[in-house]
Amino acid sequence: MNIAIDGPAGAGKSTVAKMVAEQLGYLYIDTGSMYRALAWAAQEHQIEIEDEQAVSELLKNNVIHLKRDSAQQRVYWNDEDITDRIRTPQVSQYASVVASYGAVREQMLVLQRQLAQVGNVVMDGRDIGTHVLPDAEVKIFLTASIRERAERRLKELQQKGHQTDLAELEAEIAQRDKRDMEREVAPLRQAEDAVLLDTTGMTIPQVVDRILQICKRSG
Ligand code: C5P
């Protein structure tokens, strides 16, 4: 059984997807980290983020690996472990820019389907239920109010020692969602056969339980 979890920025997809995968003994695959890796590399190599051709060439000529290190997924750009460098607000914005490029998405799709070939995966992203794994047995569209998503992100960033404010985060999230929903290739939207889960006011264990119940019904 494969499980696809999609939704807007900051809805808690990676946190709950990781926990669901652990509970079921499945492999967790965070596809957002792949777009983030490319965005980070473009920034690192001083490639103009608006230059679609150059960004897509960059991906073609390098390798993104996801490796499992105990419970954590680590992201590699060629041989370099960049896991701890891809969560900055700048990389988030750049990731949604590179994710709007058709040639980039085509390459990512191939990589992501290869990763899912082992079966029994929990994959999270924006287009998993609609494009990457359209036959996934369980599809969840996870969302929450924009205020709550910004508050959750604020806490996460503060814990990591980043300085930022709520209004700024809310604006950033709204801008990223807009770009993700309005792009031409594989935009963010709920698959017709996905279960909508609005997690506003729910705790993480409640969300995980709800998803596990949905899996049980489908399994
Ligand atoms: O999920 P995360 O916030 O790490 O994703 C970063 C960006 O990568 C998103 O804003 C989106 O533009 C892009 N993305 C995507 N398709 C996916 C996963 C992520 O377009 N399947």
Coordinates of N, CA and C and ligand atoms in Angstrom, one line a residue:
M1 N 0.8 -1.2 0.0 CA 0.0 0.0 0.0 C 0.9 1.3 0.0
N2 N 0.5 2.2 -0.8 CA 1.2 3.5 -0.8 C 0.3 4.6 -0.3
I3 N 0.9 5.6 0.4 CA 0.1 6.6 1.0 C 0.6 8.0 0.5
A4 N -0.3 8.8 -0.1 CA 0.1 10.1 -0.6 C -0.4 11.2 0.3
I5 N 0.4 12.1 0.8 CA 0.0 13.2 1.6 C 0.3 14.5 1.0
D6 N -0.7 15.2 0.6 CA -0.4 16.5 -0.1 C -1.1 17.6 0.7
G7 N -0.7 18.9 0.4 CA -1.3 20.0 1.1 C -0.4 21.2 1.0
P8 N -0.9 22.3 1.5 CA -0.2 23.6 1.4 C 1.0 23.6 2.4
A9 N 1.8 24.7 2.3 CA 2.9 24.9 3.1 C 2.6 24.9 4.6
G10 N 3.3 24.3 5.4 CA 3.2 24.4 6.9 C 2.0 23.7 7.5
A11 N 1.4 22.7 6.7 CA 0.2 22.0 7.2 C 0.6 20.9 8.1
G12 N 1.9 20.6 8.3 CA 2.4 19.6 9.2 C 2.5 18.2 8.4
K13 N 2.6 18.3 7.1 CA 2.7 17.0 6.3 C 3.9 16.2 6.7
S14 N 5.1 16.8 6.8 CA 6.3 16.0 7.1 C 6.2 15.4 8.5
T15 N 5.8 16.2 9.4 CA 5.7 15.6 10.8 C 4.8 14.4 10.9
V16 N 3.6 14.6 10.4 CA 2.7 13.4 10.5 C 3.0 12.3 9.6
A17 N 3.5 12.6 8.4 CA 3.9 11.6 7.4 C 5.0 10.7 8.0
K18 N 5.9 11.3 8.7 CA 7.0 10.6 9.3 C 6.5 9.6 10.4
M19 N 5.6 10.1 11.2 CA 5.0 9.3 12.3 C 4.2 8.2 11.8
V20 N 3.4 8.5 10.7 CA 2.5 7.4 10.1 C 3.5 6.3 9.6
A21 N 4.5 6.7 8.9 CA 5.5 5.8 8.3 C 6.1 4.9 9.4
E22 N 6.5 5.5 10.5 CA 7.1 4.8 11.6 C 6.1 3.8 12.2
Q23 N 4.9 4.2 12.4 CA 3.9 3.3 13.0 C 3.6 2.1 12.1
L24 N 3.7 2.3 10.8 CA 3.3 1.2 9.8 C 4.6 0.5 9.4
G25 N 5.7 1.0 9.7 CA 7.0 0.4 9.2 C 7.2 0.6 7.7
Y26 N 6.7 1.8 7.3 CA 6.8 2.1 5.9 C 8.0 3.1 5.7
L27 N 8.3 3.3 4.4 CA 9.4 4.2 4.1 C 8.8 5.6 3.9
Y28 N 9.4 6.6 4.5 CA 8.9 8.0 4.4 C 9.7 8.7 3.3
I29 N 9.1 9.3 2.4 CA 9.8 10.1 1.4 C 9.3 11.5 1.3
D30 N 10.1 12.5 1.6 CA 9.8 13.9 1.6 C 10.2 14.5 0.3
T31 N 9.2 14.7 -0.6 CA 9.6 15.2 -2.0 C 9.9 16.7 -2.0
G32 N 9.4 17.4 -1.0 CA 9.7 18.8 -0.9 C 11.2 19.1 -0.7
S33 N 11.8 18.1 0.0 CA 13.3 18.2 0.2 C 14.1 18.2 -1.1
M34 N 13.5 17.5 -2.1 CA 14.2 17.4 -3.4 C 14.2 18.8 -4.1
Y35 N 13.0 19.5 -4.1 CA 13.0 20.8 -4.7 C 13.8 21.8 -3.9
R36 N 13.8 21.6 -2.6 CA 14.7 22.4 -1.7 C 16.1 22.2 -2.0
A37 N 16.5 21.0 -2.2 CA 17.9 20.7 -2.5 C 18.4 21.4 -3.8
L38 N 17.5 21.4 -4.8 CA 17.8 22.1 -6.1 C 17.9 23.6 -5.9
A39 N 16.9 24.1 -5.1 CA 16.9 25.6 -4.8 C 18.2 26.0 -4.1
W40 N 18.6 25.1 -3.1 CA 19.8 25.4 -2.4 C 21.0 25.4 -3.3
A41 N 21.1 24.4 -4.2 CA 22.2 24.3 -5.1 C 22.3 25.5 -6.1
A42 N 21.1 26.0 -6.5 CA 21.1 27.1 -7.4 C 21.7 28.3 -6.7
Q43 N 21.2 28.5 -5.5 CA 21.7 29.6 -4.7 C 23.2 29.5 -4.5
E44 N 23.7 28.3 -4.1 CA 25.1 28.0 -3.8 C 26.0 28.3 -5.1
H45 N 25.5 27.9 -6.2 CA 26.2 28.1 -7.5 C 25.9 29.5 -8.2
Q46 N 25.2 30.3 -7.4 CA 24.9 31.6 -7.9 C 24.2 31.6 -9.3
I47 N 23.3 30.6 -9.4 CA 22.5 30.5 -10.7 C 21.3 31.4 -10.5
E48 N 21.0 32.2 -11.5 CA 19.8 33.0 -11.4 C 18.5 32.1 -11.3
I49 N 17.8 32.3 -10.2 CA 16.7 31.4 -9.9 C 15.6 31.5 -11.0
E50 N 15.5 32.6 -11.7 CA 14.5 32.8 -12.7 C 14.9 32.2 -14.1
D51 N 16.1 31.7 -14.1 CA 16.7 31.1 -15.4 C 16.3 29.6 -15.4
E52 N 15.2 29.4 -16.0 CA 14.6 28.0 -16.0 C 15.6 27.0 -16.7
Q53 N 16.2 27.4 -17.8 CA 17.1 26.5 -18.5 C 18.3 26.2 -17.6
A54 N 18.9 27.2 -17.0 CA 20.1 26.9 -16.2 C 19.8 26.1 -14.9
V55 N 18.6 26.3 -14.3 CA 18.2 25.5 -13.2 C 18.0 24.1 -13.6
S56 N 17.3 23.9 -14.7 CA 17.0 22.5 -15.1 C 18.3 21.8 -15.5
E57 N 19.3 22.5 -16.1 CA 20.6 21.9 -16.5 C 21.3 21.5 -15.2
L58 N 21.2 22.3 -14.2 CA 21.9 22.1 -12.9 C 21.4 20.7 -12.3
L59 N 20.1 20.5 -12.4 CA 19.5 19.2 -11.9 C 20.0 18.1 -12.8
K60 N 20.0 18.3 -14.1 CA 20.4 17.2 -15.0 C 21.8 16.8 -14.7
N61 N 22.7 17.7 -14.4 CA 24.1 17.4 -14.3 C 24.6 17.0 -12.8
N62 N 23.6 16.9 -11.9 CA 24.0 16.5 -10.6 C 23.0 15.5 -10.0
V63 N 23.3 15.0 -8.8 CA 22.4 13.9 -8.3 C 21.9 14.3 -6.9
I64 N 20.6 14.1 -6.8 CA 20.0 14.3 -5.5 C 19.7 12.9 -4.9
H65 N 20.2 12.7 -3.7 CA 19.9 11.4 -3.1 C 19.1 11.6 -1.8
L66 N 18.2 10.7 -1.5 CA 17.6 10.7 -0.1 C 18.1 9.5 0.5
K67 N 18.7 9.7 1.7 CA 19.2 8.5 2.4 C 18.5 8.4 3.8
R68 N 18.3 7.2 4.2 CA 17.7 7.0 5.5 C 18.7 6.8 6.6
D69 N 18.7 7.7 7.6 CA 19.7 7.5 8.7 C 18.9 7.4 10.0
S70 N 18.8 6.2 10.5 CA 17.9 5.7 11.5 C 16.5 6.2 11.2
A71 N 15.9 7.1 12.0 CA 14.5 7.5 11.7 C 14.5 8.7 10.7
Q72 N 15.6 9.4 10.5 CA 15.6 10.6 9.8 C 15.9 10.4 8.3
Q73 N 15.3 11.2 7.4 CA 15.7 11.2 6.0 C 16.8 12.3 5.8
R74 N 17.9 11.9 5.2 CA 18.9 12.9 4.9 C 19.0 13.2 3.4
V75 N 19.3 14.4 3.1 CA 19.3 14.9 1.7 C 20.7 15.2 1.2
Y76 N 21.1 14.6 0.1 CA 22.4 14.8 -0.4 C 22.3 15.4 -1.8
W77 N 23.2 16.4 -2.0 CA 23.5 17.0 -3.3 C 24.8 16.4 -3.7
N78 N 24.8 15.5 -4.7 CA 26.0 14.7 -5.0 C 26.4 14.0 -3.7
D79 N 27.7 14.3 -3.2 CA 28.1 13.6 -2.0 C 28.0 14.4 -0.7
E80 N 27.3 15.6 -0.9 CA 27.3 16.6 0.2 C 26.0 16.5 1.0
D81 N 26.0 16.2 2.3 CA 24.8 16.2 3.1 C 24.4 17.6 3.4
I82 N 23.2 18.0 2.8 CA 22.8 19.4 2.9 C 21.5 19.5 3.8
T83 N 21.1 18.4 4.4 CA 19.9 18.3 5.2 C 19.6 19.5 6.1
D84 N 20.7 20.0 6.7 CA 20.5 21.1 7.7 C 20.5 22.4 7.1
R85 N 20.6 22.5 5.7 CA 20.8 23.8 5.1 C 19.6 24.2 4.2
I86 N 18.6 23.3 4.1 CA 17.5 23.6 3.2 C 16.2 24.1 3.8
R87 N 16.3 24.4 5.1 CA 15.0 24.8 5.7 C 14.9 26.3 6.0
T88 N 15.7 27.1 5.3 CA 15.7 28.5 5.5 C 14.5 29.2 4.7
P89 N 14.0 30.3 5.2 CA 12.9 31.0 4.4 C 13.3 31.2 2.9
Q90 N 14.5 31.6 2.7 CA 15.0 31.9 1.3 C 14.9 30.6 0.5
V91 N 15.4 29.5 1.0 CA 15.3 28.2 0.2 C 13.8 27.8 0.0
S92 N 13.0 28.1 1.0 CA 11.5 27.8 0.8 C 11.0 28.5 -0.4
Q93 N 11.2 29.8 -0.5 CA 10.7 30.6 -1.6 C 11.3 30.1 -2.9
Y94 N 12.6 29.9 -2.9 CA 13.3 29.5 -4.2 C 12.8 28.1 -4.6
A95 N 12.5 27.2 -3.6 CA 12.0 25.9 -4.0 C 10.7 26.0 -4.7
S96 N 9.8 26.9 -4.3 CA 8.6 27.0 -5.1 C 8.7 27.6 -6.4
V97 N 9.8 28.4 -6.6 CA 10.1 28.9 -8.0 C 10.6 27.8 -8.9
V98 N 11.6 27.0 -8.4 CA 12.2 26.0 -9.3 C 11.1 24.9 -9.5
A99 N 10.2 24.7 -8.5 CA 9.1 23.7 -8.7 C 8.1 24.1 -9.7
S100 N 8.2 25.3 -10.2 CA 7.2 25.7 -11.3 C 7.7 25.4 -12.7
Y101 N 8.9 24.9 -12.8 CA 9.5 24.7 -14.1 C 9.2 23.2 -14.6
G102 N 8.6 23.2 -15.7 CA 8.2 21.9 -16.3 C 9.3 20.9 -16.4
A103 N 10.5 21.3 -16.9 CA 11.6 20.4 -17.1 C 12.1 19.9 -15.8
V104 N 12.0 20.7 -14.7 CA 12.5 20.3 -13.4 C 11.5 19.2 -12.9
R105 N 10.2 19.5 -13.0 CA 9.2 18.6 -12.5 C 9.3 17.2 -13.2
E106 N 9.6 17.2 -14.5 CA 9.7 16.0 -15.2 C 10.8 15.1 -14.6
Q107 N 11.9 15.7 -14.3 CA 13.0 15.0 -13.8 C 12.7 14.5 -12.4
M108 N 12.1 15.3 -11.6 CA 11.7 15.0 -10.2 C 10.7 13.8 -10.2
L109 N 9.8 13.8 -11.1 CA 8.8 12.8 -11.2 C 9.4 11.4 -11.4
V110 N 10.4 11.3 -12.3 CA 11.1 10.1 -12.6 C 11.8 9.6 -11.3
L111 N 12.5 10.5 -10.6 CA 13.2 10.2 -9.4 C 12.3 9.7 -8.3
Q112 N 11.2 10.4 -8.2 CA 10.2 10.1 -7.1 C 9.5 8.8 -7.3
R113 N 9.2 8.5 -8.6 CA 8.6 7.2 -8.9 C 9.6 6.0 -8.7
Q114 N 10.8 6.3 -9.0 CA 11.9 5.3 -8.7 C 11.9 5.0 -7.2
L115 N 11.9 6.1 -6.4 CA 12.0 5.9 -5.0 C 10.8 5.1 -4.4
A116 N 9.7 5.3 -5.0 CA 8.4 4.7 -4.5 C 8.3 3.2 -5.0
Q117 N 9.2 2.8 -5.9 CA 9.0 1.4 -6.5 C 9.1 0.3 -5.4
V118 N 9.8 0.6 -4.3 CA 9.9 -0.5 -3.3 C 8.6 -0.8 -2.7
G119 N 7.6 0.1 -2.8 CA 6.3 -0.1 -2.2 C 6.2 0.2 -0.8
N120 N 5.0 0.3 -0.2 CA 4.8 0.6 1.2 C 5.6 1.9 1.6
V121 N 5.2 3.0 0.8 CA 5.9 4.3 1.1 C 4.8 5.3 1.6
V122 N 5.2 6.2 2.4 CA 4.4 7.4 2.7 C 5.1 8.5 2.1
M123 N 4.5 9.1 1.1 CA 5.2 10.2 0.3 C 4.4 11.5 0.5
D124 N 5.2 12.6 0.9 CA 4.4 13.8 1.0 C 4.9 14.9 0.0
G125 N 4.0 15.8 -0.3 CA 4.4 16.8 -1.3 C 3.2 17.7 -1.7
R126 N 3.1 18.0 -3.0 CA 2.0 18.9 -3.5 C 1.2 18.2 -4.6
D127 N 1.9 17.2 -5.3 CA 1.3 16.6 -6.5 C 1.4 15.1 -6.4
I128 N 1.5 14.5 -5.2 CA 1.7 13.1 -5.1 C 0.4 12.3 -5.5
G129 N -0.7 12.7 -4.9 CA -2.0 12.1 -5.2 C -2.4 12.3 -6.6
T130 N -2.1 13.5 -7.2 CA -2.6 13.9 -8.5 C -1.6 13.4 -9.6
H131 N -0.3 13.4 -9.4 CA 0.6 13.1 -10.5 C 1.6 12.0 -10.2
V132 N 2.3 12.0 -9.1 CA 3.4 11.1 -8.8 C 2.9 9.7 -8.6
L133 N 2.0 9.6 -7.7 CA 1.4 8.2 -7.4 C -0.1 8.3 -7.5
P134 N -0.6 8.4 -8.7 CA -2.1 8.6 -8.9 C -2.8 7.3 -8.4
D135 N -2.1 6.2 -8.3 CA -2.8 4.9 -7.9 C -2.6 4.6 -6.4
A136 N -2.0 5.6 -5.6 CA -1.9 5.4 -4.2 C -3.2 4.9 -3.6
E137 N -3.1 3.9 -2.7 CA -4.3 3.4 -2.1 C -4.9 4.4 -1.1
V138 N -4.1 5.2 -0.4 CA -4.6 6.2 0.5 C -4.1 7.6 0.1
K139 N -5.0 8.5 -0.1 CA -4.6 9.9 -0.4 C -5.2 10.8 0.6
I140 N -4.4 11.7 1.2 CA -4.8 12.6 2.2 C -4.5 14.0 1.7
F141 N -5.4 14.9 1.8 CA -5.1 16.3 1.6 C -5.1 17.0 2.9
L142 N -3.9 17.4 3.4 CA -3.8 17.9 4.8 C -3.8 19.5 4.7
T143 N -4.6 20.1 5.5 CA -4.6 21.6 5.5 C -4.9 22.1 6.9
A144 N -4.8 23.4 7.1 CA -5.1 24.1 8.3 C -5.2 25.5 8.0
S145 N -5.8 26.3 8.9 CA -5.9 27.8 8.6 C -4.6 28.4 8.4
I146 N -4.5 29.4 7.6 CA -3.2 30.0 7.4 C -2.5 30.6 8.6
R147 N -3.4 31.1 9.6 CA -2.8 31.6 10.8 C -2.2 30.5 11.6
E148 N -2.9 29.3 11.7 CA -2.3 28.2 12.5 C -1.0 27.7 11.8
R149 N -1.0 27.6 10.5 CA 0.2 27.1 9.8 C 1.4 28.1 10.1
A150 N 1.1 29.4 10.0 CA 2.2 30.3 10.3 C 2.6 30.2 11.8
E151 N 1.7 30.0 12.7 CA 2.1 29.9 14.1 C 3.0 28.6 14.3
R152 N 2.6 27.5 13.6 CA 3.4 26.3 13.8 C 4.8 26.5 13.2
R153 N 4.9 27.2 12.1 CA 6.2 27.4 11.5 C 7.0 28.3 12.3
L154 N 6.3 29.3 13.0 CA 7.1 30.3 13.8 C 7.7 29.5 15.0
K155 N 7.0 28.6 15.6 CA 7.5 27.8 16.7 C 8.7 27.0 16.3
E156 N 8.5 26.4 15.1 CA 9.6 25.5 14.6 C 10.9 26.3 14.4
L157 N 10.7 27.5 13.7 CA 11.9 28.3 13.4 C 12.5 28.9 14.7
Q158 N 11.7 29.3 15.7 CA 12.2 29.8 16.9 C 13.0 28.7 17.7
Q159 N 12.5 27.5 17.6 CA 13.3 26.4 18.3 C 14.6 26.2 17.7
K160 N 14.7 26.5 16.4 CA 16.0 26.4 15.7 C 16.9 27.7 15.8
G161 N 16.3 28.7 16.5 CA 17.1 29.9 16.8 C 17.0 30.9 15.7
H162 N 16.0 30.8 14.8 CA 15.8 31.8 13.7 C 14.9 32.9 14.2
Q163 N 15.2 34.1 13.9 CA 14.4 35.3 14.2 C 13.4 35.6 13.1
T164 N 12.1 35.6 13.4 CA 11.2 36.0 12.4 C 9.9 36.4 13.0
D165 N 8.9 37.0 12.3 CA 7.7 37.3 13.0 C 6.5 36.7 12.2
L166 N 5.4 36.7 12.9 CA 4.2 35.9 12.5 C 3.7 36.5 11.2
A167 N 3.5 37.8 11.1 CA 2.9 38.4 9.9 C 3.8 38.1 8.7
E168 N 5.1 38.2 8.9 CA 6.0 37.9 7.8 C 5.9 36.5 7.3
L169 N 5.8 35.6 8.3 CA 5.7 34.2 7.9 C 4.4 33.9 7.2
E170 N 3.3 34.5 7.7 CA 2.0 34.3 7.0 C 2.0 34.8 5.6
A171 N 2.7 35.9 5.3 CA 2.8 36.5 4.0 C 3.6 35.5 3.1
E172 N 4.7 35.0 3.7 CA 5.6 34.1 2.9 C 4.8 32.8 2.5
I173 N 4.1 32.3 3.5 CA 3.3 31.0 3.2 C 2.3 31.3 2.2
A174 N 1.6 32.4 2.3 CA 0.5 32.7 1.3 C 1.1 32.9 -0.1
Q175 N 2.3 33.5 -0.2 CA 2.9 33.7 -1.5 C 3.3 32.4 -2.1
R176 N 3.9 31.5 -1.2 CA 4.3 30.2 -1.7 C 3.1 29.3 -2.2
D177 N 2.0 29.3 -1.4 CA 0.8 28.6 -1.7 C 0.3 29.1 -3.1
K178 N 0.3 30.4 -3.3 CA -0.3 31.0 -4.5 C 0.5 30.5 -5.7
R179 N 1.9 30.5 -5.5 CA 2.7 30.1 -6.6 C 2.5 28.6 -6.9
D180 N 2.3 27.8 -5.8 CA 2.2 26.4 -6.0 C 0.8 26.0 -6.6
M181 N -0.2 26.8 -6.3 CA -1.6 26.5 -6.8 C -1.8 27.1 -8.2
E182 N -1.0 28.1 -8.6 CA -1.2 28.7 -9.9 C -0.3 28.3 -11.0
R183 N 0.7 27.5 -10.6 CA 1.6 27.1 -11.7 C 0.9 26.2 -12.7
E184 N 1.5 26.1 -13.9 CA 0.8 25.4 -15.0 C 1.0 23.9 -14.8
V185 N 2.2 23.5 -14.4 CA 2.5 22.0 -14.3 C 2.2 21.5 -12.9
A186 N 1.4 20.5 -12.9 CA 1.1 19.8 -11.6 C 0.9 20.8 -10.4
P187 N -0.1 21.6 -10.5 CA -0.3 22.6 -9.4 C -0.8 21.9 -8.2
L188 N -0.7 22.6 -7.1 CA -1.2 22.0 -5.8 C -2.7 22.0 -5.9
R189 N -3.3 20.8 -5.8 CA -4.8 20.7 -5.6 C -5.1 19.4 -5.0
Q190 N -6.3 19.3 -4.5 CA -6.7 18.0 -3.8 C -7.1 17.0 -4.9
A191 N -6.6 15.8 -4.9 CA -7.0 14.8 -5.8 C -8.5 14.5 -5.6
E192 N -9.2 14.1 -6.6 CA -10.6 13.8 -6.5 C -10.9 12.8 -5.4
D193 N -10.0 11.8 -5.4 CA -10.2 10.7 -4.4 C -9.4 10.8 -3.1
A194 N -9.0 12.0 -2.8 CA -8.3 12.3 -1.6 C -9.2 12.6 -0.4
V195 N -8.9 12.2 0.8 CA -9.7 12.6 2.0 C -9.1 14.0 2.5
L196 N -10.0 14.9 2.6 CA -9.6 16.3 3.1 C -9.5 16.2 4.6
L197 N -8.4 16.6 5.2 CA -8.2 16.6 6.6 C -7.8 18.0 7.0
D198 N -8.7 18.8 7.6 CA -8.4 20.1 8.1 C -7.9 20.0 9.6
T199 N -6.6 20.2 9.8 CA -6.1 20.0 11.1 C -6.1 21.2 12.1
T200 N -6.8 22.2 11.7 CA -6.9 23.4 12.6 C -7.4 23.0 13.9
G201 N -6.7 23.2 15.0 CA -7.1 22.9 16.3 C -6.9 21.4 16.7
M202 N -6.3 20.7 15.8 CA -6.0 19.3 16.2 C -4.5 19.1 16.6
T203 N -4.3 18.2 17.5 CA -2.9 17.9 17.9 C -2.3 16.9 16.9
I204 N -0.9 16.8 17.0 CA -0.3 15.9 16.0 C -0.7 14.5 16.2
P205 N -0.8 14.0 17.5 CA -1.2 12.6 17.7 C -2.6 12.3 17.1
Q206 N -3.5 13.4 17.3 CA -4.9 13.2 16.7 C -4.9 13.1 15.2
V207 N -4.0 13.9 14.6 CA -3.9 13.8 13.1 C -3.4 12.4 12.6
V208 N -2.3 12.0 13.4 CA -1.7 10.7 13.0 C -2.8 9.6 13.2
D209 N -3.5 9.6 14.3 CA -4.5 8.6 14.5 C -5.6 8.5 13.4
R210 N -6.0 9.7 13.0 CA -7.0 9.9 12.0 C -6.5 9.2 10.7
I211 N -5.3 9.5 10.4 CA -4.7 9.0 9.1 C -4.6 7.4 9.2
L212 N -4.2 7.0 10.4 CA -4.0 5.5 10.6 C -5.4 4.8 10.4
Q213 N -6.4 5.5 10.9 CA -7.8 4.9 10.8 C -8.2 4.9 9.3
I214 N -7.9 5.9 8.6 CA -8.2 5.9 7.1 C -7.4 4.8 6.4
C215 N -6.2 4.6 6.8 CA -5.4 3.5 6.2 C -6.0 2.2 6.5
K216 N -6.4 2.0 7.8 CA -7.0 0.7 8.2 C -8.3 0.4 7.3
R217 N -9.1 1.4 7.1 CA -10.3 1.3 6.3 C -9.9 0.8 4.8
S218 N -8.8 1.3 4.3 CA -8.4 1.1 3.0 C -7.6 -0.2 2.8
G219 N -7.0 -0.7 3.9 CA -6.1 -1.8 3.8 C -6.7 -3.1 3.9
Ligands
C5P1 O1 7.0 20.6 1.4 P1 8.0 21.7 1.4 O2 7.6 23.0 2.0 O3 9.4 21.2 1.8 O4 8.2 22.0 -0.2 C1 9.0 23.1 -0.7 C2 8.4 23.5 -2.1 O5 8.6 22.5 -3.0 C3 6.9 23.8 -2.1 O6 6.6 25.1 -1.8 C4 6.6 23.4 -3.6 O7 6.7 24.6 -4.4 C5 7.6 22.4 -4.0 N1 7.0 21.1 -4.0 C6 6.3 20.7 -5.1 N2 5.9 19.4 -5.3 C7 6.1 18.5 -4.3 C8 6.8 18.9 -3.2 C9 7.2 20.2 -3.0 O8 6.1 21.5 -6.0 N3 5.7 17.3 -4.5

